[in-house]
mmCIF file of C-alpha atoms in Angstrom:
data_model
loop_
_atom_site.group_PDB
_atom_site.id
_atom_site.type_symbol
_atom_site.label_atom_id
_atom_site.label_comp_id
_atom_site.label_asym_id
_atom_site.label_seq_id
_atom_site.Cartn_x
_atom_site.Cartn_y
_atom_site.Cartn_z
ATOM 1 C CA UNK A 1 -24.608 45.613 -18.858
ATOM 2 C CA UNK A 2 -23.721 43.545 -22.015
ATOM 3 C CA UNK A 3 -20.797 41.212 -22.152
ATOM 4 C CA UNK A 4 -19.404 43.504 -24.910
ATOM 5 C CA UNK A 5 -19.469 46.578 -22.823
ATOM 6 C CA UNK A 6 -18.253 44.792 -19.554
ATOM 7 C CA UNK A 7 -15.373 46.659 -17.985
ATOM 8 C CA UNK A 8 -11.701 45.373 -18.658
ATOM 9 C CA UNK A 9 -11.075 44.435 -15.006
ATOM 10 C CA UNK A 10 -14.259 42.142 -15.063
ATOM 11 C CA UNK A 11 -12.878 40.210 -18.207
ATOM 12 C CA UNK A 12 -9.719 39.727 -16.535
ATOM 13 C CA UNK A 13 -11.260 38.321 -13.394
ATOM 14 C CA UNK A 14 -13.279 35.948 -15.623
ATOM 15 C CA UNK A 15 -10.177 34.764 -17.433
ATOM 16 C CA UNK A 16 -8.307 34.246 -14.333
ATOM 17 C CA UNK A 17 -11.124 32.096 -12.803
ATOM 18 C CA UNK A 18 -11.449 30.081 -15.880
ATOM 19 C CA UNK A 19 -7.561 29.320 -15.745
ATOM 20 C CA UNK A 20 -7.748 28.238 -12.275
ATOM 21 C CA UNK A 21 -10.551 25.930 -13.052
ATOM 22 C CA UNK A 22 -8.655 24.223 -16.114
ATOM 23 C CA UNK A 23 -5.524 23.879 -13.666
ATOM 24 C CA UNK A 24 -7.680 22.109 -10.996
ATOM 25 C CA UNK A 25 -9.412 19.729 -13.434
ATOM 26 C CA UNK A 26 -5.968 18.950 -14.957
ATOM 27 C CA UNK A 27 -4.504 18.160 -11.497
ATOM 28 C CA UNK A 28 -7.499 15.937 -10.785
ATOM 29 C CA UNK A 29 -7.221 14.179 -13.944
ATOM 30 C CA UNK A 30 -3.427 13.576 -13.264
ATOM 31 C CA UNK A 31 -4.131 12.230 -9.813
ATOM 32 C CA UNK A 32 -7.031 9.927 -11.067
ATOM 33 C CA UNK A 33 -4.794 8.436 -13.920
ATOM 34 C CA UNK A 34 -2.042 7.845 -11.507
ATOM 35 C CA UNK A 35 -4.352 6.028 -9.204
ATOM 36 C CA UNK A 36 -5.639 3.864 -12.135
ATOM 37 C CA UNK A 37 -2.230 3.119 -13.322
ATOM 38 C CA UNK A 38 -1.223 1.793 -9.916
ATOM 39 C CA UNK A 39 -4.322 -0.448 -9.482
ATOM 40 C CA UNK A 40 -4.449 -1.718 -13.123
ATOM 41 C CA UNK A 41 -2.941 -4.898 -12.086
ATOM 42 C CA UNK A 42 -5.262 -5.281 -9.111
ATOM 43 C CA UNK A 43 -5.965 -8.610 -7.988
ATOM 44 C CA UNK A 44 -3.521 -10.347 -10.464
ATOM 45 C CA UNK A 45 -1.186 -12.830 -10.021
ATOM 46 C CA UNK A 46 1.469 -10.136 -9.783
ATOM 47 C CA UNK A 47 4.842 -10.044 -11.710
ATOM 48 C CA UNK A 48 8.556 -9.666 -11.418
ATOM 49 C CA UNK A 49 10.956 -6.941 -11.557
ATOM 50 C CA UNK A 50 14.734 -6.704 -12.257
ATOM 51 C CA UNK A 51 17.074 -4.942 -9.966
ATOM 52 C CA UNK A 52 18.617 -2.947 -12.803
ATOM 53 C CA UNK A 53 19.618 0.776 -12.232
ATOM 54 C CA UNK A 54 19.790 1.999 -8.744
ATOM 55 C CA UNK A 55 16.853 -0.115 -7.404
ATOM 56 C CA UNK A 56 19.219 -2.387 -5.647
ATOM 57 C CA UNK A 57 16.638 -5.373 -5.415
ATOM 58 C CA UNK A 58 17.072 -8.815 -6.984
ATOM 59 C CA UNK A 59 13.816 -10.997 -7.800
ATOM 60 C CA UNK A 60 14.104 -14.675 -7.059
ATOM 61 C CA UNK A 61 12.530 -17.436 -9.268
ATOM 62 C CA UNK A 62 9.664 -17.517 -6.826
ATOM 63 C CA UNK A 63 8.792 -13.917 -7.566
ATOM 64 C CA UNK A 64 9.916 -12.532 -4.209
ATOM 65 C CA UNK A 65 12.329 -9.593 -4.440
ATOM 66 C CA UNK A 66 14.656 -8.638 -1.652
ATOM 67 C CA UNK A 67 17.180 -6.037 -0.794
ATOM 68 C CA UNK A 68 20.415 -6.449 1.103
ATOM 69 C CA UNK A 69 20.989 -4.696 4.411
ATOM 70 C CA UNK A 70 22.623 -1.170 3.768
ATOM 71 C CA UNK A 71 20.901 -0.865 0.357
ATOM 72 C CA UNK A 72 17.381 -0.520 1.620
ATOM 73 C CA UNK A 73 15.198 2.713 1.149
ATOM 74 C CA UNK A 74 12.608 3.738 3.801
ATOM 75 C CA UNK A 75 8.941 3.134 3.494
ATOM 76 C CA UNK A 76 6.958 6.302 3.002
ATOM 77 C CA UNK A 77 4.549 7.863 5.508
ATOM 78 C CA UNK A 78 1.816 5.440 6.064
ATOM 79 C CA UNK A 79 -0.503 6.787 8.465
ATOM 80 C CA UNK A 80 -4.214 7.399 8.723
ATOM 81 C CA UNK A 81 -7.508 5.823 9.911
ATOM 82 C CA UNK A 82 -8.084 1.942 10.169
ATOM 83 C CA UNK A 83 -11.106 0.252 9.074
ATOM 84 C CA UNK A 84 -12.279 0.588 12.704
ATOM 85 C CA UNK A 85 -11.797 4.224 12.735
ATOM 86 C CA UNK A 86 -8.533 4.259 14.963
ATOM 87 C CA UNK A 87 -5.556 6.360 14.118
ATOM 88 C CA UNK A 88 -2.383 4.407 12.986
ATOM 89 C CA UNK A 89 0.976 5.321 11.951
ATOM 90 C CA UNK A 90 3.315 2.435 10.658
ATOM 91 C CA UNK A 91 6.481 4.469 11.827
ATOM 92 C CA UNK A 92 5.456 3.781 15.479
ATOM 93 C CA UNK A 93 6.365 0.149 14.971
ATOM 94 C CA UNK A 94 9.907 1.010 14.180
ATOM 95 C CA UNK A 95 12.130 -1.425 16.160
ATOM 96 C CA UNK A 96 9.877 -4.096 14.968
ATOM 97 C CA UNK A 97 9.820 -6.205 11.660
ATOM 98 C CA UNK A 98 6.602 -5.015 9.926
ATOM 99 C CA UNK A 99 4.659 -7.194 7.415
ATOM 100 C CA UNK A 100 2.445 -4.936 5.238
ATOM 101 C CA UNK A 101 -0.280 -6.569 3.279
ATOM 102 C CA UNK A 102 -2.254 -4.808 0.664
ATOM 103 C CA UNK A 103 -5.723 -6.320 0.182
ATOM 104 C CA UNK A 104 -9.271 -5.897 -0.618
ATOM 105 C CA UNK A 105 -12.545 -7.870 0.433
ATOM 106 C CA UNK A 106 -13.425 -8.232 -3.328
ATOM 107 C CA UNK A 107 -10.197 -9.765 -4.242
ATOM 108 C CA UNK A 108 -10.070 -13.735 -4.732
ATOM 109 C CA UNK A 109 -6.293 -13.961 -4.215
ATOM 110 C CA UNK A 110 -6.675 -12.033 -1.058
ATOM 111 C CA UNK A 111 -9.141 -14.410 0.357
ATOM 112 C CA UNK A 112 -6.813 -17.261 -0.717
ATOM 113 C CA UNK A 113 -3.905 -16.036 1.396
ATOM 114 C CA UNK A 114 -5.928 -14.524 4.444
ATOM 115 C CA UNK A 115 -5.749 -17.664 6.354
ATOM 116 C CA UNK A 116 -1.976 -17.767 6.161
ATOM 117 C CA UNK A 117 -1.493 -14.285 7.264
ATOM 118 C CA UNK A 118 -3.941 -14.841 10.308
ATOM 119 C CA UNK A 119 -1.939 -17.862 11.316
ATOM 120 C CA UNK A 120 1.560 -16.433 10.852
ATOM 121 C CA UNK A 121 0.661 -13.064 12.466
ATOM 122 C CA UNK A 122 -0.383 -14.914 15.619
ATOM 123 C CA UNK A 123 2.456 -17.141 15.590
ATOM 124 C CA UNK A 124 5.000 -14.267 15.398
ATOM 125 C CA UNK A 125 3.210 -11.811 17.672
ATOM 126 C CA UNK A 126 5.382 -12.169 20.608
ATOM 127 C CA UNK A 127 8.702 -12.311 18.236
ATOM 128 C CA UNK A 128 8.915 -8.666 17.432
ATOM 129 C CA UNK A 129 6.809 -8.719 14.329
ATOM 130 C CA UNK A 130 3.857 -6.606 13.637
ATOM 131 C CA UNK A 131 1.399 -7.302 10.872
ATOM 132 C CA UNK A 132 -0.543 -4.313 9.113
ATOM 133 C CA UNK A 133 -3.073 -4.474 6.337
ATOM 134 C CA UNK A 134 -3.701 -1.821 3.874
ATOM 135 C CA UNK A 135 -7.356 -2.279 2.709
ATOM 136 C CA UNK A 136 -8.005 -0.523 -0.669
ATOM 137 C CA UNK A 137 -10.751 -0.159 -3.327
ATOM 138 C CA UNK A 138 -13.335 -1.122 -0.877
ATOM 139 C CA UNK A 139 -15.937 1.641 -1.001
ATOM 140 C CA UNK A 140 -17.017 1.219 2.586
ATOM 141 C CA UNK A 141 -15.530 -0.445 5.737
ATOM 142 C CA UNK A 142 -18.505 -2.737 5.972
ATOM 143 C CA UNK A 143 -17.277 -5.354 3.572
ATOM 144 C CA UNK A 144 -13.630 -4.912 4.988
ATOM 145 C CA UNK A 145 -14.731 -5.640 8.467
ATOM 146 C CA UNK A 146 -16.761 -8.725 7.431
ATOM 147 C CA UNK A 147 -13.625 -10.019 5.528
ATOM 148 C CA UNK A 148 -11.594 -9.586 8.652
ATOM 149 C CA UNK A 149 -14.126 -11.511 10.979
ATOM 150 C CA UNK A 150 -14.463 -14.386 8.361
ATOM 151 C CA UNK A 151 -10.735 -14.971 8.299
ATOM 152 C CA UNK A 152 -9.975 -14.156 11.866
ATOM 153 C CA UNK A 153 -7.665 -11.239 11.090
ATOM 154 C CA UNK A 154 -6.767 -9.560 14.272
ATOM 155 C CA UNK A 155 -4.044 -7.071 13.182
ATOM 156 C CA UNK A 156 -5.170 -3.464 12.148
ATOM 157 C CA UNK A 157 -5.541 -2.361 8.464
ATOM 158 C CA UNK A 158 -5.195 1.130 7.291
ATOM 159 C CA UNK A 159 -8.189 2.172 5.079
ATOM 160 C CA UNK A 160 -7.048 3.360 1.784
ATOM 161 C CA UNK A 161 -10.086 3.155 -0.639
ATOM 162 C CA UNK A 162 -8.429 5.321 -3.346
ATOM 163 C CA UNK A 163 -5.004 4.132 -3.122
ATOM 164 C CA UNK A 164 -3.582 7.355 -1.893
ATOM 165 C CA UNK A 165 -1.066 5.578 0.456
ATOM 166 C CA UNK A 166 0.087 3.272 -2.176
ATOM 167 C CA UNK A 167 1.006 6.212 -4.605
ATOM 168 C CA UNK A 168 3.455 7.361 -1.733
ATOM 169 C CA UNK A 169 5.865 4.669 -2.616
ATOM 170 C CA UNK A 170 8.553 5.853 -5.053
ATOM 171 C CA UNK A 171 8.793 4.697 -8.539
ATOM 172 C CA UNK A 172 11.722 2.297 -8.787
ATOM 173 C CA UNK A 173 11.566 0.974 -5.350
ATOM 174 C CA UNK A 174 9.922 -2.103 -3.868
ATOM 175 C CA UNK A 175 6.336 -0.476 -4.303
ATOM 176 C CA UNK A 176 3.159 -2.396 -4.218
ATOM 177 C CA UNK A 177 2.017 -2.714 -7.784
ATOM 178 C CA UNK A 178 -0.600 -5.278 -7.547
ATOM 179 C CA UNK A 179 -3.482 -6.390 -5.114
ATOM 180 C CA UNK A 180 -2.462 -8.405 -3.224
ATOM 181 C CA UNK A 181 1.011 -7.278 -2.431
ATOM 182 C CA UNK A 182 3.121 -7.940 0.620
ATOM 183 C CA UNK A 183 6.089 -6.011 1.754
ATOM 184 C CA UNK A 184 8.348 -6.673 4.690
ATOM 185 C CA UNK A 185 9.996 -3.648 6.626
ATOM 186 C CA UNK A 186 13.142 -4.255 8.647
ATOM 187 C CA UNK A 187 13.433 -2.892 12.127
ATOM 188 C CA UNK A 188 14.498 0.601 10.780
ATOM 189 C CA UNK A 189 11.492 0.881 8.691
ATOM 190 C CA UNK A 190 13.140 0.170 5.510
ATOM 191 C CA UNK A 191 11.757 -2.132 2.799
ATOM 192 C CA UNK A 192 13.655 -5.499 2.667
ATOM 193 C CA UNK A 193 11.309 -7.698 0.528
ATOM 194 C CA UNK A 194 8.242 -7.637 -1.650
ATOM 195 C CA UNK A 195 5.781 -9.908 -3.239
ATOM 196 C CA UNK A 196 3.250 -9.024 -6.027
ATOM 197 C CA UNK A 197 1.230 -12.211 -5.714
ATOM 198 C CA UNK A 198 -0.854 -14.251 -3.128
ATOM 199 C CA UNK A 199 1.265 -15.904 -0.668
ATOM 200 C CA UNK A 200 1.209 -19.456 0.802
ATOM 201 C CA UNK A 201 2.211 -20.037 4.394
ATOM 202 C CA UNK A 202 5.447 -21.247 3.172
ATOM 203 C CA UNK A 203 6.142 -18.337 0.987
ATOM 204 C CA UNK A 204 5.215 -15.866 3.502
ATOM 205 C CA UNK A 205 7.661 -17.358 6.239
ATOM 206 C CA UNK A 206 10.322 -17.448 3.385
ATOM 207 C CA UNK A 207 10.021 -13.703 3.257
ATOM 208 C CA UNK A 208 9.856 -13.082 6.800
ATOM 209 C CA UNK A 209 12.242 -15.379 8.593
ATOM 210 C CA UNK A 210 15.467 -13.897 7.078
ATOM 211 C CA UNK A 211 14.458 -10.335 8.129
ATOM 212 C CA UNK A 212 13.550 -11.439 11.551
ATOM 213 C CA UNK A 213 16.818 -13.017 11.859
ATOM 214 C CA UNK A 214 18.999 -9.844 11.070
ATOM 215 C CA UNK A 215 20.945 -8.103 13.653
#
């Protein structure tokens, strides 16, 4: 049967299928553009953000943004597989101060700060502090595992090659907008501080200590 003589219901089915394909392509494109926008500043020196509107955060001259207790927002769901294949949910660490570090093995600033994270994570292991990495844009876990071995990183890292976990942070909050980024979560799982650049040991401790001292 020719296309011209095809029954009406067949034409309707074909048009419906084509509309479905267009919707799926559009959704995939939107998701891809969002991930690209998030990571466009990857491996940069970071930046500063004001605390205007209802964001509630203030950025210091050192580039570290902080939020006062009582004005913080909860971190989103951050769960999945680690680079060693284990299941991890950051919410399970509620009751501890959590240091979240977004990194990639390909990122020079990430390598520059890695030794400080390794050192401080060990020093604070018995002080109610848990370090967690979010490894992103590594196409396989092999390079990430080698990075951790080279820098003696012993805390777990979620594997997030496409940045899906990072996109869960709401716009206008202290979301990670660069690689590396570091967030400090208070004992209630709320975002207390953020840096969008590589940290020295001094700057990392300057972010961490006030949150650890909170009652």
